[in-house]
CSV table of C-alpha atoms in Angstrom, one decimal:
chain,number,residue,atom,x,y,z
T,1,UNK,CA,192.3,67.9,111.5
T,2,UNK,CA,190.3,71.3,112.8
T,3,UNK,CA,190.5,72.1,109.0
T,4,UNK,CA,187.8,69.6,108.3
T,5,UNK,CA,185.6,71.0,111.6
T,6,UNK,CA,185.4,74.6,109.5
T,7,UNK,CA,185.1,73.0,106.2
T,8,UNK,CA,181.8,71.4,107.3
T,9,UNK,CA,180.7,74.3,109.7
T,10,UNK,CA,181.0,76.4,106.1
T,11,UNK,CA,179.4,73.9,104.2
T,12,UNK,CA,176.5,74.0,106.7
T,13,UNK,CA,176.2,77.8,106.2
T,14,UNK,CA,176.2,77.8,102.7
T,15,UNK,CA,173.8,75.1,102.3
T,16,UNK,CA,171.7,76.5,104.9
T,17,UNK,CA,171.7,79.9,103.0
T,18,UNK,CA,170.9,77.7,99.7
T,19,UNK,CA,167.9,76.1,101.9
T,20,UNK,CA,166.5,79.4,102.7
T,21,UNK,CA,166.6,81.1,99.1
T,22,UNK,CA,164.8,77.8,97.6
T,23,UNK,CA,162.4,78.0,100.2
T,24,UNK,CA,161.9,81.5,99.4
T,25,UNK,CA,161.2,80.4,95.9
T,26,UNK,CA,159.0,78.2,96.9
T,27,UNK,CA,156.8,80.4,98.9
T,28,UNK,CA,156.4,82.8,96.3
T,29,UNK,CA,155.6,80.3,93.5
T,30,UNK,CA,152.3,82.2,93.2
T,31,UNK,CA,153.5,86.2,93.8
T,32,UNK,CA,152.6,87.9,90.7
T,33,UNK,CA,155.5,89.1,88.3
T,34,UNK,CA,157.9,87.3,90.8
T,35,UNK,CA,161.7,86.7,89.4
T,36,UNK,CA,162.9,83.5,91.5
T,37,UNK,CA,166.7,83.9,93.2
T,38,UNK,CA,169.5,81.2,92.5
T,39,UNK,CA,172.1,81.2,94.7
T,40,UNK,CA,176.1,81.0,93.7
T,41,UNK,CA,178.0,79.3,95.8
T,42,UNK,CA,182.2,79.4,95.7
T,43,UNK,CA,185.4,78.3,98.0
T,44,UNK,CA,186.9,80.3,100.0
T,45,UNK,CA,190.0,80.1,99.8
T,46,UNK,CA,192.9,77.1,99.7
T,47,UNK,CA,195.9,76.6,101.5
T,48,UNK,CA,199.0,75.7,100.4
T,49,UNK,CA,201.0,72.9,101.9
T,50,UNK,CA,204.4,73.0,100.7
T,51,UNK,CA,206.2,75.3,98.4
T,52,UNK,CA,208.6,74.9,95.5
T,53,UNK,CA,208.6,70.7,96.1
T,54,UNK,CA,208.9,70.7,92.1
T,55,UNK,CA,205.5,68.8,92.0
T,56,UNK,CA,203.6,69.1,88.5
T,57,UNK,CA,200.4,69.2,90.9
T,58,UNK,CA,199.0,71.8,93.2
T,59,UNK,CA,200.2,71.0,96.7
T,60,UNK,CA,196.3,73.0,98.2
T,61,UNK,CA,193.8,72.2,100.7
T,62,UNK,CA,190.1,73.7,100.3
T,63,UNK,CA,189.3,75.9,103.4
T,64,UNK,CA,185.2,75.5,102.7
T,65,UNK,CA,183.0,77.3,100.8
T,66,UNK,CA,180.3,80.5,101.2
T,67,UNK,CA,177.6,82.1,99.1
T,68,UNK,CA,179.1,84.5,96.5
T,69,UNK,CA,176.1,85.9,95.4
T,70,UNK,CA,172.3,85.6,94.7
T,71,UNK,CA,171.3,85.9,90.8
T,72,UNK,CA,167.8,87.2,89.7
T,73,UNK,CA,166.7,84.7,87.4
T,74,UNK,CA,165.2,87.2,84.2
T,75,UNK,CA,163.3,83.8,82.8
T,76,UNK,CA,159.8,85.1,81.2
T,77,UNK,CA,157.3,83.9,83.7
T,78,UNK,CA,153.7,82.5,82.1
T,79,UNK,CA,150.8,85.4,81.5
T,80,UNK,CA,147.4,84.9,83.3
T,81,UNK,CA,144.4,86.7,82.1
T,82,UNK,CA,142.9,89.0,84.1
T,83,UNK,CA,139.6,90.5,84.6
T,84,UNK,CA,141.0,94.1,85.5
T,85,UNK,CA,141.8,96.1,82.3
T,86,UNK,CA,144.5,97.7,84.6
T,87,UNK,CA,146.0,94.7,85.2
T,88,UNK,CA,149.2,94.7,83.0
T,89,UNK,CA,152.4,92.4,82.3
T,90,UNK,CA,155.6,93.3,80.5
T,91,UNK,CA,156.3,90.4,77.5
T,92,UNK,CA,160.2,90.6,77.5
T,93,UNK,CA,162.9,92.6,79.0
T,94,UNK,CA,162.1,95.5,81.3
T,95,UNK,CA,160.2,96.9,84.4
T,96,UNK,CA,157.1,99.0,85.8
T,97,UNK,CA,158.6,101.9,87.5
T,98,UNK,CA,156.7,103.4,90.6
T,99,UNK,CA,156.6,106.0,93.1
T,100,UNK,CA,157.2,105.5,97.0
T,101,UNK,CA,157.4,108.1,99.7
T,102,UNK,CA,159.3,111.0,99.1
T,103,UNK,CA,159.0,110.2,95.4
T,104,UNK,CA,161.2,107.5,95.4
T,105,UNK,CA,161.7,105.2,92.7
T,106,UNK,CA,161.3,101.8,92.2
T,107,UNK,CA,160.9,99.0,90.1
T,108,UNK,CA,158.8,95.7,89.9
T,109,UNK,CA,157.4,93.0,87.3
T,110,UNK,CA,154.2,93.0,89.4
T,111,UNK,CA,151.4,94.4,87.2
T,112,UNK,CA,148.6,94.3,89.6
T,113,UNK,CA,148.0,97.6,89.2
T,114,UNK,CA,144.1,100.0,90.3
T,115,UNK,CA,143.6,103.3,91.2
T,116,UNK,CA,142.9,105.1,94.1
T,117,UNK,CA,140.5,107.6,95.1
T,118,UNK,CA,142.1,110.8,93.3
T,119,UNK,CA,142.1,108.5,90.1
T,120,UNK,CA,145.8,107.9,90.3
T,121,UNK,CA,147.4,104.3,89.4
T,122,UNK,CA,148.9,102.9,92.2
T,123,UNK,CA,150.1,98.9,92.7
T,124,UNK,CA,149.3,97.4,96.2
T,125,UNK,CA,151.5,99.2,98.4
T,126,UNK,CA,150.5,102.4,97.5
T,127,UNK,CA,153.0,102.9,95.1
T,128,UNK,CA,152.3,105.5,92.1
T,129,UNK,CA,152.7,104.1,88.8
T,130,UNK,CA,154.9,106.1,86.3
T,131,UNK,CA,155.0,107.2,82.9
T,132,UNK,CA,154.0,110.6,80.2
T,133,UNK,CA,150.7,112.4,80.5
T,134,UNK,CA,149.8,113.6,77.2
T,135,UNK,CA,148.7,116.9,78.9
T,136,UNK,CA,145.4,116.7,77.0
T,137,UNK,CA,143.4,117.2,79.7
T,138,UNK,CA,142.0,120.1,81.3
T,139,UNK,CA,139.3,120.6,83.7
T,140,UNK,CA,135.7,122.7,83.3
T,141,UNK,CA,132.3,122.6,84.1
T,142,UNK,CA,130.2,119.7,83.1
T,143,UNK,CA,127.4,120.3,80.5
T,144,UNK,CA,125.0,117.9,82.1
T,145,UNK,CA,125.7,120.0,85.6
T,146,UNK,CA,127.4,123.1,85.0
T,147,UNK,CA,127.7,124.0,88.8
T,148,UNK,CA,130.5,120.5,88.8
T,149,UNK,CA,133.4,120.3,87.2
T,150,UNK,CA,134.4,117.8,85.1
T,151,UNK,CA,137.6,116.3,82.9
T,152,UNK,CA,137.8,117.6,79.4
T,153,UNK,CA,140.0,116.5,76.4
T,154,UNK,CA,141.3,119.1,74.9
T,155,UNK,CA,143.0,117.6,72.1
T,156,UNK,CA,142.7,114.0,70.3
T,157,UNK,CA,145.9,112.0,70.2
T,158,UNK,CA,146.8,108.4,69.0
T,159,UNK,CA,149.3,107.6,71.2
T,160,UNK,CA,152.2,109.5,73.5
T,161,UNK,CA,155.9,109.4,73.3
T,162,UNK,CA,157.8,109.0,76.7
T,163,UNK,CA,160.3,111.6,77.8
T,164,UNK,CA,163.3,111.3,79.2
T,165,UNK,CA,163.2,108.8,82.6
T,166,UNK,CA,164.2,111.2,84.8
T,167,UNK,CA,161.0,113.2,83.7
T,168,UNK,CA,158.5,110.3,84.3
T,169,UNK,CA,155.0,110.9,86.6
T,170,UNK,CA,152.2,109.7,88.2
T,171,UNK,CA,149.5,108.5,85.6
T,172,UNK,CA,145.8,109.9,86.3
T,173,UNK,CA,142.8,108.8,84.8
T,174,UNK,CA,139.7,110.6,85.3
T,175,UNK,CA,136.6,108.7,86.6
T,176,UNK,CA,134.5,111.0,84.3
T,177,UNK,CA,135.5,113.1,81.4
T,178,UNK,CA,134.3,115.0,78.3
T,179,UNK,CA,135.1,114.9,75.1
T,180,UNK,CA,134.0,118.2,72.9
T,181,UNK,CA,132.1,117.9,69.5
T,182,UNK,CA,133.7,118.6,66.5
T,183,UNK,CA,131.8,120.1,64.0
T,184,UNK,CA,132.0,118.9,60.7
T,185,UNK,CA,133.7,120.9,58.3
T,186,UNK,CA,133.2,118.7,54.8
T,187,UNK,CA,131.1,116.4,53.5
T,188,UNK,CA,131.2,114.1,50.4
T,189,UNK,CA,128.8,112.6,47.7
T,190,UNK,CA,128.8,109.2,45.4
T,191,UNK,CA,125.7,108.4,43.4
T,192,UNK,CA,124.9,107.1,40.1
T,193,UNK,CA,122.2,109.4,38.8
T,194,UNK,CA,119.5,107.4,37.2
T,195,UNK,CA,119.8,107.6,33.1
T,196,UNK,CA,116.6,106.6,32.1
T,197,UNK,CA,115.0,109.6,34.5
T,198,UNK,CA,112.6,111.9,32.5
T,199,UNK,CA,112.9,115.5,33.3
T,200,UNK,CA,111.5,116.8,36.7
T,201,UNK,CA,112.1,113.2,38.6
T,202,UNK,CA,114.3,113.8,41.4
T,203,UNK,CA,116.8,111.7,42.9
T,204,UNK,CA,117.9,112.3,47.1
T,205,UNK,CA,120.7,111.7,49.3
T,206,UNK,CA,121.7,112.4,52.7
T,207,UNK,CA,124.1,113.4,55.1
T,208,UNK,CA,124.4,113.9,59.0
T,209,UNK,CA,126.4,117.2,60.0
T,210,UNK,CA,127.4,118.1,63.5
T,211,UNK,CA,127.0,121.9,64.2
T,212,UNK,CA,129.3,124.0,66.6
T,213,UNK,CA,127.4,123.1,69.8
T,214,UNK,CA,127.3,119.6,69.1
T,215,UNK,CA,123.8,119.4,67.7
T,216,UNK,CA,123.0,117.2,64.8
T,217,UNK,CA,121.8,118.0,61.6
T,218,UNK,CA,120.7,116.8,57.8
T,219,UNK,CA,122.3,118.2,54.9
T,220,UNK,CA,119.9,117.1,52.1
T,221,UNK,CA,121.1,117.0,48.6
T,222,UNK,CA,118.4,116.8,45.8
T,223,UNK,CA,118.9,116.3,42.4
T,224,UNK,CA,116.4,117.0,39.8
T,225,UNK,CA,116.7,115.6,36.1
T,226,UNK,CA,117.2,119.0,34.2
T,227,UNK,CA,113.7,120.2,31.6
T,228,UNK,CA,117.3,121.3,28.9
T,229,UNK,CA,119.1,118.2,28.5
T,230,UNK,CA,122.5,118.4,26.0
T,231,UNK,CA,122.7,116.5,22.8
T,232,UNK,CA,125.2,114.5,24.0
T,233,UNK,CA,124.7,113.3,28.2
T,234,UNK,CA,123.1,114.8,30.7
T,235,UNK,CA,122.3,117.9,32.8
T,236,UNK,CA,120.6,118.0,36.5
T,237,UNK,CA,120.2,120.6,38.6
T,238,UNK,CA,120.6,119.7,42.5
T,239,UNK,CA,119.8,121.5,45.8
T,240,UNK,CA,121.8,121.8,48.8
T,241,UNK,CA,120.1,122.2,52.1
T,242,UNK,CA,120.3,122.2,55.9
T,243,UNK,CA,117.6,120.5,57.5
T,244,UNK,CA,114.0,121.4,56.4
T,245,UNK,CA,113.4,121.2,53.0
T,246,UNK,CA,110.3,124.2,53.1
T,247,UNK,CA,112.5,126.4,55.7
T,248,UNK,CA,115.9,125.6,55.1
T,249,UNK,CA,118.6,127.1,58.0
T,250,UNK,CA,120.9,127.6,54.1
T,251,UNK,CA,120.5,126.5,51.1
T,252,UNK,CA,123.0,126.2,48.0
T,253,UNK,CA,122.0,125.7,44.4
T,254,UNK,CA,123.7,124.8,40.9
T,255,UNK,CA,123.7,122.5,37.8
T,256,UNK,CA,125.7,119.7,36.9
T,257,UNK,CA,126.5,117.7,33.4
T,258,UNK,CA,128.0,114.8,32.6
T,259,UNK,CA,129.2,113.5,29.0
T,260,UNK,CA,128.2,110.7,26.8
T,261,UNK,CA,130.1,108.3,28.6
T,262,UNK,CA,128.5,109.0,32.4
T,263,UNK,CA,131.4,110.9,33.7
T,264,UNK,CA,131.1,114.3,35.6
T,265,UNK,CA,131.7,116.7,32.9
T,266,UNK,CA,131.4,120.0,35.5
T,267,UNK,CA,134.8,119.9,37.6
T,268,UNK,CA,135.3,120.6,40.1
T,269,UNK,CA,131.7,120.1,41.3
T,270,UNK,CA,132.4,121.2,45.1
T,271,UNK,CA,130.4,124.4,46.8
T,272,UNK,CA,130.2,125.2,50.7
T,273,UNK,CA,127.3,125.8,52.5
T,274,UNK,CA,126.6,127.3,56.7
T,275,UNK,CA,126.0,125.0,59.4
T,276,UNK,CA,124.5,126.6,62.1
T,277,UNK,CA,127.8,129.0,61.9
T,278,UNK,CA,130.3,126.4,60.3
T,279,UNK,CA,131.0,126.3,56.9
T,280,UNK,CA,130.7,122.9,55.4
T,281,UNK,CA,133.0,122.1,52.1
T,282,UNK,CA,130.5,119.8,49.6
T,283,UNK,CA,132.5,117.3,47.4
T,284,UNK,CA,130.5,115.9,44.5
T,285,UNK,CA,133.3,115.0,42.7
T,286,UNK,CA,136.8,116.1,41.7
T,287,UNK,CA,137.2,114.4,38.6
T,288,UNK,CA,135.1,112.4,36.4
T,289,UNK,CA,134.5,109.2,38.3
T,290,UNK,CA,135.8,109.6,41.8
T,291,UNK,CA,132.2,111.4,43.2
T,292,UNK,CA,128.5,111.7,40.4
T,293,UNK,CA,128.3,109.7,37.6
T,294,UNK,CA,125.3,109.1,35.4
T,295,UNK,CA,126.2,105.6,34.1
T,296,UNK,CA,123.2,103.2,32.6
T,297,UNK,CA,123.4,99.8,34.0
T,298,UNK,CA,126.2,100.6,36.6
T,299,UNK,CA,126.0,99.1,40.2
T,300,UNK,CA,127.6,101.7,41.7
T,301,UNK,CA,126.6,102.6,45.2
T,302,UNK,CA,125.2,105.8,46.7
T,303,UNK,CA,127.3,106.4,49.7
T,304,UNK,CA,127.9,109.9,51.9
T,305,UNK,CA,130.7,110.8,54.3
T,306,UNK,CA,131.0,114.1,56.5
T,307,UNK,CA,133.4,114.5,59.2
T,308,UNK,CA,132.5,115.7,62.6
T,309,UNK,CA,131.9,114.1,65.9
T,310,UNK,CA,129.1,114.6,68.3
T,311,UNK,CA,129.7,114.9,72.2
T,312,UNK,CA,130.5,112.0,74.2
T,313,UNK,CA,131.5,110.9,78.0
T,314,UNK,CA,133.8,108.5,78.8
T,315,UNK,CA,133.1,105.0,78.5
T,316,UNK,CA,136.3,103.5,79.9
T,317,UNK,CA,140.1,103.2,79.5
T,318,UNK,CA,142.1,100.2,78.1
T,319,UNK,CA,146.5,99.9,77.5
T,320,UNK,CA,147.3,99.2,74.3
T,321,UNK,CA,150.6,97.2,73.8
T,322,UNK,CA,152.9,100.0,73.0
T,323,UNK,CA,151.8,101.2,76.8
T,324,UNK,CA,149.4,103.8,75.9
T,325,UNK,CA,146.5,104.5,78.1
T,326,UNK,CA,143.5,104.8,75.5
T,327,UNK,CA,140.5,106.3,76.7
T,328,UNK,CA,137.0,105.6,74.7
T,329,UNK,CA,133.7,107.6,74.9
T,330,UNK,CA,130.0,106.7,73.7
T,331,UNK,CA,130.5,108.6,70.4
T,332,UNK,CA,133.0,106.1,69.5
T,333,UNK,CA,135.8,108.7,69.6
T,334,UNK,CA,139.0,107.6,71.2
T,335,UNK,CA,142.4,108.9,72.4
T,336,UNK,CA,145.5,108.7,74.5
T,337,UNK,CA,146.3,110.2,77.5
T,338,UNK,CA,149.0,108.7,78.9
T,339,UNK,CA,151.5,106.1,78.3
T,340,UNK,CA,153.1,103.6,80.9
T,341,UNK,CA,157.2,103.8,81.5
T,342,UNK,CA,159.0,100.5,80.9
T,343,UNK,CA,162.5,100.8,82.3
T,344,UNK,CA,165.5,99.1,81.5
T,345,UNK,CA,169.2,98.6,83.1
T,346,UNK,CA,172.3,97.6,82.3
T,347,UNK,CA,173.0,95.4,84.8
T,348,UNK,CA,169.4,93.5,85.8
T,349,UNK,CA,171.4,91.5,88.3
T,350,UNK,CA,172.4,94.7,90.2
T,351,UNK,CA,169.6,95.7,91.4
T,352,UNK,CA,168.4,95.8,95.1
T,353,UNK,CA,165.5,94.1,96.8
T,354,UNK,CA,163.3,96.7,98.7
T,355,UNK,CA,160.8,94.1,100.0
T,356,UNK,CA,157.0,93.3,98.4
T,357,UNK,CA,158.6,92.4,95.2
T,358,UNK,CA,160.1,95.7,94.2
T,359,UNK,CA,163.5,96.7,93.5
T,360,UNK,CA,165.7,100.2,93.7
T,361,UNK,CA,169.0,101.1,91.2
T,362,UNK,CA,172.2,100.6,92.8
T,363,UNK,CA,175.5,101.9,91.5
T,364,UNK,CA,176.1,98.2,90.2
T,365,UNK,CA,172.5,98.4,88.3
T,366,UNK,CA,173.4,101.4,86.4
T,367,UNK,CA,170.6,104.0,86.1
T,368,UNK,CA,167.2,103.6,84.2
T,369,UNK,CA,167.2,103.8,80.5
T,370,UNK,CA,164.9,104.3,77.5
T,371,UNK,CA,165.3,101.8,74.3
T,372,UNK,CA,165.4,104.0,71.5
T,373,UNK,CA,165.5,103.1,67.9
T,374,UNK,CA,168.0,103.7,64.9
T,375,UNK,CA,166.0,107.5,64.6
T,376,UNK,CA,166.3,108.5,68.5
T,377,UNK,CA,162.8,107.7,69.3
T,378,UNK,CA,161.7,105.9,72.2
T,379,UNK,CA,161.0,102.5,72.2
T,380,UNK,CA,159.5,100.2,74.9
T,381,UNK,CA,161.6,97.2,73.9
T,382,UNK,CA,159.4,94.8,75.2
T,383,UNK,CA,155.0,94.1,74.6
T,384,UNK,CA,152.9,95.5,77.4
T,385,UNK,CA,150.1,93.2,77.6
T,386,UNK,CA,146.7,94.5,79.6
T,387,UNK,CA,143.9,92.4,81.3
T,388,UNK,CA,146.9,89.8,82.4
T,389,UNK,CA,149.5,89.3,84.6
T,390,UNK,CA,152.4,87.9,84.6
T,391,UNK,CA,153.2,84.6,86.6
T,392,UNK,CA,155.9,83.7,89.1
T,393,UNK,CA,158.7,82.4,87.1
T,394,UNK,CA,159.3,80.1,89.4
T,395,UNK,CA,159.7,76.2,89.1
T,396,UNK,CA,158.1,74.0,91.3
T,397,UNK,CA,159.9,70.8,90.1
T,398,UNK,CA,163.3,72.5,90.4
T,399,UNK,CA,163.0,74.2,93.3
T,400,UNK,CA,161.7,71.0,95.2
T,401,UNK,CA,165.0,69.3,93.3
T,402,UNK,CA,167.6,72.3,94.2
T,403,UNK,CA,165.8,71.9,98.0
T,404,UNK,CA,166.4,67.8,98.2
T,405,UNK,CA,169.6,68.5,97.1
T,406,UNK,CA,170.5,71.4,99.1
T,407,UNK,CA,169.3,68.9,102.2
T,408,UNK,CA,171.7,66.3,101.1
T,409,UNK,CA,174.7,68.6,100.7
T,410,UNK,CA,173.8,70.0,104.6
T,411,UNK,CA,173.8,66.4,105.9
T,412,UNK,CA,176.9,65.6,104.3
T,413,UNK,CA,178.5,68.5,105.9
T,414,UNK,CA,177.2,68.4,108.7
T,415,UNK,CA,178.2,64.5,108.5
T,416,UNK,CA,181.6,65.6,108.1
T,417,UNK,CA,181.5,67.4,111.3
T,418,UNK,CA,180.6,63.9,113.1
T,419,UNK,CA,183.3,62.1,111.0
T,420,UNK,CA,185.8,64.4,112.7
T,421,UNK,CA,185.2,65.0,116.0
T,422,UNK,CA,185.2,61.0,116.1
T,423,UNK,CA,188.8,61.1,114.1
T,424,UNK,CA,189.9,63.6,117.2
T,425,UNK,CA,188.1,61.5,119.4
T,426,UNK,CA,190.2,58.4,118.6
T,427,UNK,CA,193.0,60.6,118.7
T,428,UNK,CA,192.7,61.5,122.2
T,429,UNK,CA,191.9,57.7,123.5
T,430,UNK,CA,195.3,56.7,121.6
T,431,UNK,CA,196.6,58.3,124.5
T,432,UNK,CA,194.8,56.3,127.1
């Protein structure tokens, strides 16, 4: 009869335990990128009554129950939007890793992520948040002040391939930074050069050109109806110049022709000319309709392109959903710089809380891995989404359910308790 004493003093514990980890649930209903906890309950053990009696049936008695273990539940949680263009949340399998003291690692679905005062992103705790610099930043004095320094990039890069996770670092983003000009190093032409011009009339068309030190510039291309036309098509003669047309920093020269049909006959028409110290390759065409034509009645469009960027600051960074950081400046340049880690384990349900919704690796976890795809290279295996955060995953409805019902099984047992000490109780006034 004592058996039935421990079976309900184990069936309080374990339903007490069940209590607490659905109250823990519910409390965090609202924690950002919070994974609820679902408890496992199993018997402890049964005891055998007699042995060998022959019987097809077990001959056991139940000796209680205890909680076996605490499951993460991995369920997607909902994604919020966000105001904060560092906020960030992981669509699928994986986790943030971060930093703690003594560069200890941890991980978390909590993307409530900001920077701190050396530009570094941390979460809430302090914690650093890891992934690959693109090491495309260096530092130099700032053209507007030249006595402060100030970030510069020294390379353009659409996005960054992660290293090996072992290798991963604290993420930096400059509150200002630089990015160089580029000056431009070809231009091209497309026109349709009026047929019914008489000689002498002139036809113009434009380009801007960045020089070496960032300044802008005009290249200028005239073309004049030629005084010698051929029997069959026709001839111009065009000018090439930088800037003023009366003082001209350079100046190129040359004549074209096209045949009877309006196609460039003079191939390929392409000539360089100095930029302020840069040459500048000129494309008028390549073959006989891809640049100049002279075609009557033609709707063709007169359009110019040179390469070359001008200087710019930084406007602001954004996280694209392969995890790159992607910083843009006010000449509409843009580039990576970083990109955030996502980890993954073998075992999710290994891993160990360390308190304020962050986990560490455990033997049982196995150690963080990199998806990578049928070629080797890393993938993130998952959709990192910026300006939003993920949601608690957990359910109110359940959890209020699992909590009625974890009350009901502690009353029973604890019922059970009563039931027997008033079977031992009638045991002991039998006596009387």
């Amino acid at each position: 009869m004592n058996r039935s004493f421990y079976n309900g003093i184990s069936g309080i514990k374990t339903h007490q335990s069940g209590i607490d980890i659905w109250g823990n649930n519910i409390a965090n209903v609202n924690t950002v990128g919070y994974k609820s906890n679902l408890p496992e309950f199993s018997s402890i053990f049964a005891q055998t009554l007699t042995e060998g009696n022959g019987s097809p049936t077990s001959d056991q008695i139940g000796l209680g129950s205890h909680l076996n273990s605490t499951a993460i539940s991995m369920e997607q949680g909902t994604l919020q939007q966000s105001d904060n263009p560092l906020d960030l949340a992981i669509q699928g399998d994986g986790w943030f890793g971060v930093s703690g003291m003594n560069n200890r690692e941890f991980f978390t679905r909590n993307g409530l992520f900001s920077t701190n005062a050396e530009g570094y992103i941390i979460d809430g705790q302090g914690n650093f948040l890891l992934g690959t610099s693109a090491n495309n930043i260096s530092y130099g004095p700032d053209p507007e002040d030249p006595n402060k320094s100030i970030a510069i990039l020294s390379s353009s890069v659409p996005s960054v391939n992660l290293t090996t996770p072992e290798a991963q670092g604290k993420l930096q983003l400059p509150a200002r930074m630089y990015y160089p000009p580029e000056a431009s190093t070809r231009a091209e032409f497309k026109a349709n050069l009026p047929v019914d011009y008489l000689p002498g009339q002139r036809f113009n068309t434009r380009a801007g050109l960045i020089a070496p030190d960032g300044s802008k510039h005009t290249l200028t291309v005239t073309f004049t109806k030629s005084a010698t036309q051929p029997q069959l098509g026709s001839a111009w003669e065009y000018r090439a110049y930088i800037d003023d047309e009366a003082a001209p920093y350079s100046e190129v020269t040359g004549v074209l022709e096209f045949d009877e049909n309006g196609g460039l006959r003079t191939l390929p028409a392409t000539f360089t000319i100095d930029n302020h110290g840069q040459s500048v390759e000129v494309t008028l065409g390549t073959s006989a309709y891809d640049g100049l034509v002279s075609i009557a009645g033609a709707d063709i469009a007169t359009s110019s392109y040179a390469d070359g960027f001008p200087e710019g600051y930084l406007n602001g960074y954004r996280i694209d959903q392969e995890a790159n950081i992607i910083a843009s400046f006010n000449n509409g340049r843009l580039s990576a710089i970083g990109k955030v880690a996502v980890f993954h384990f073998q075992n999710d349900q290994g891993l160990e809380k360390a308190g304020s919704n962050i986990f560490m690796s455990t033997p049982n976890s196995g150690n963080p891995t990199f998806f990578t795809d049928a070629n080797g290279n890393t993938v993130l295996g998952a959709q990192v989404i910026n300006n939003a955060l993920e949601n608690s995953n957990v359910s109110l409805a359940t959890a209020l359910t699992e909590l009625i019902v974890m009350q009901k099984a502690f009353d029973a047992s604890a019922k059970s308790i009563t039931t027997s000490d008033q079977m031992i109780q009638k045991a002991i006034n039998m006596k009387k």
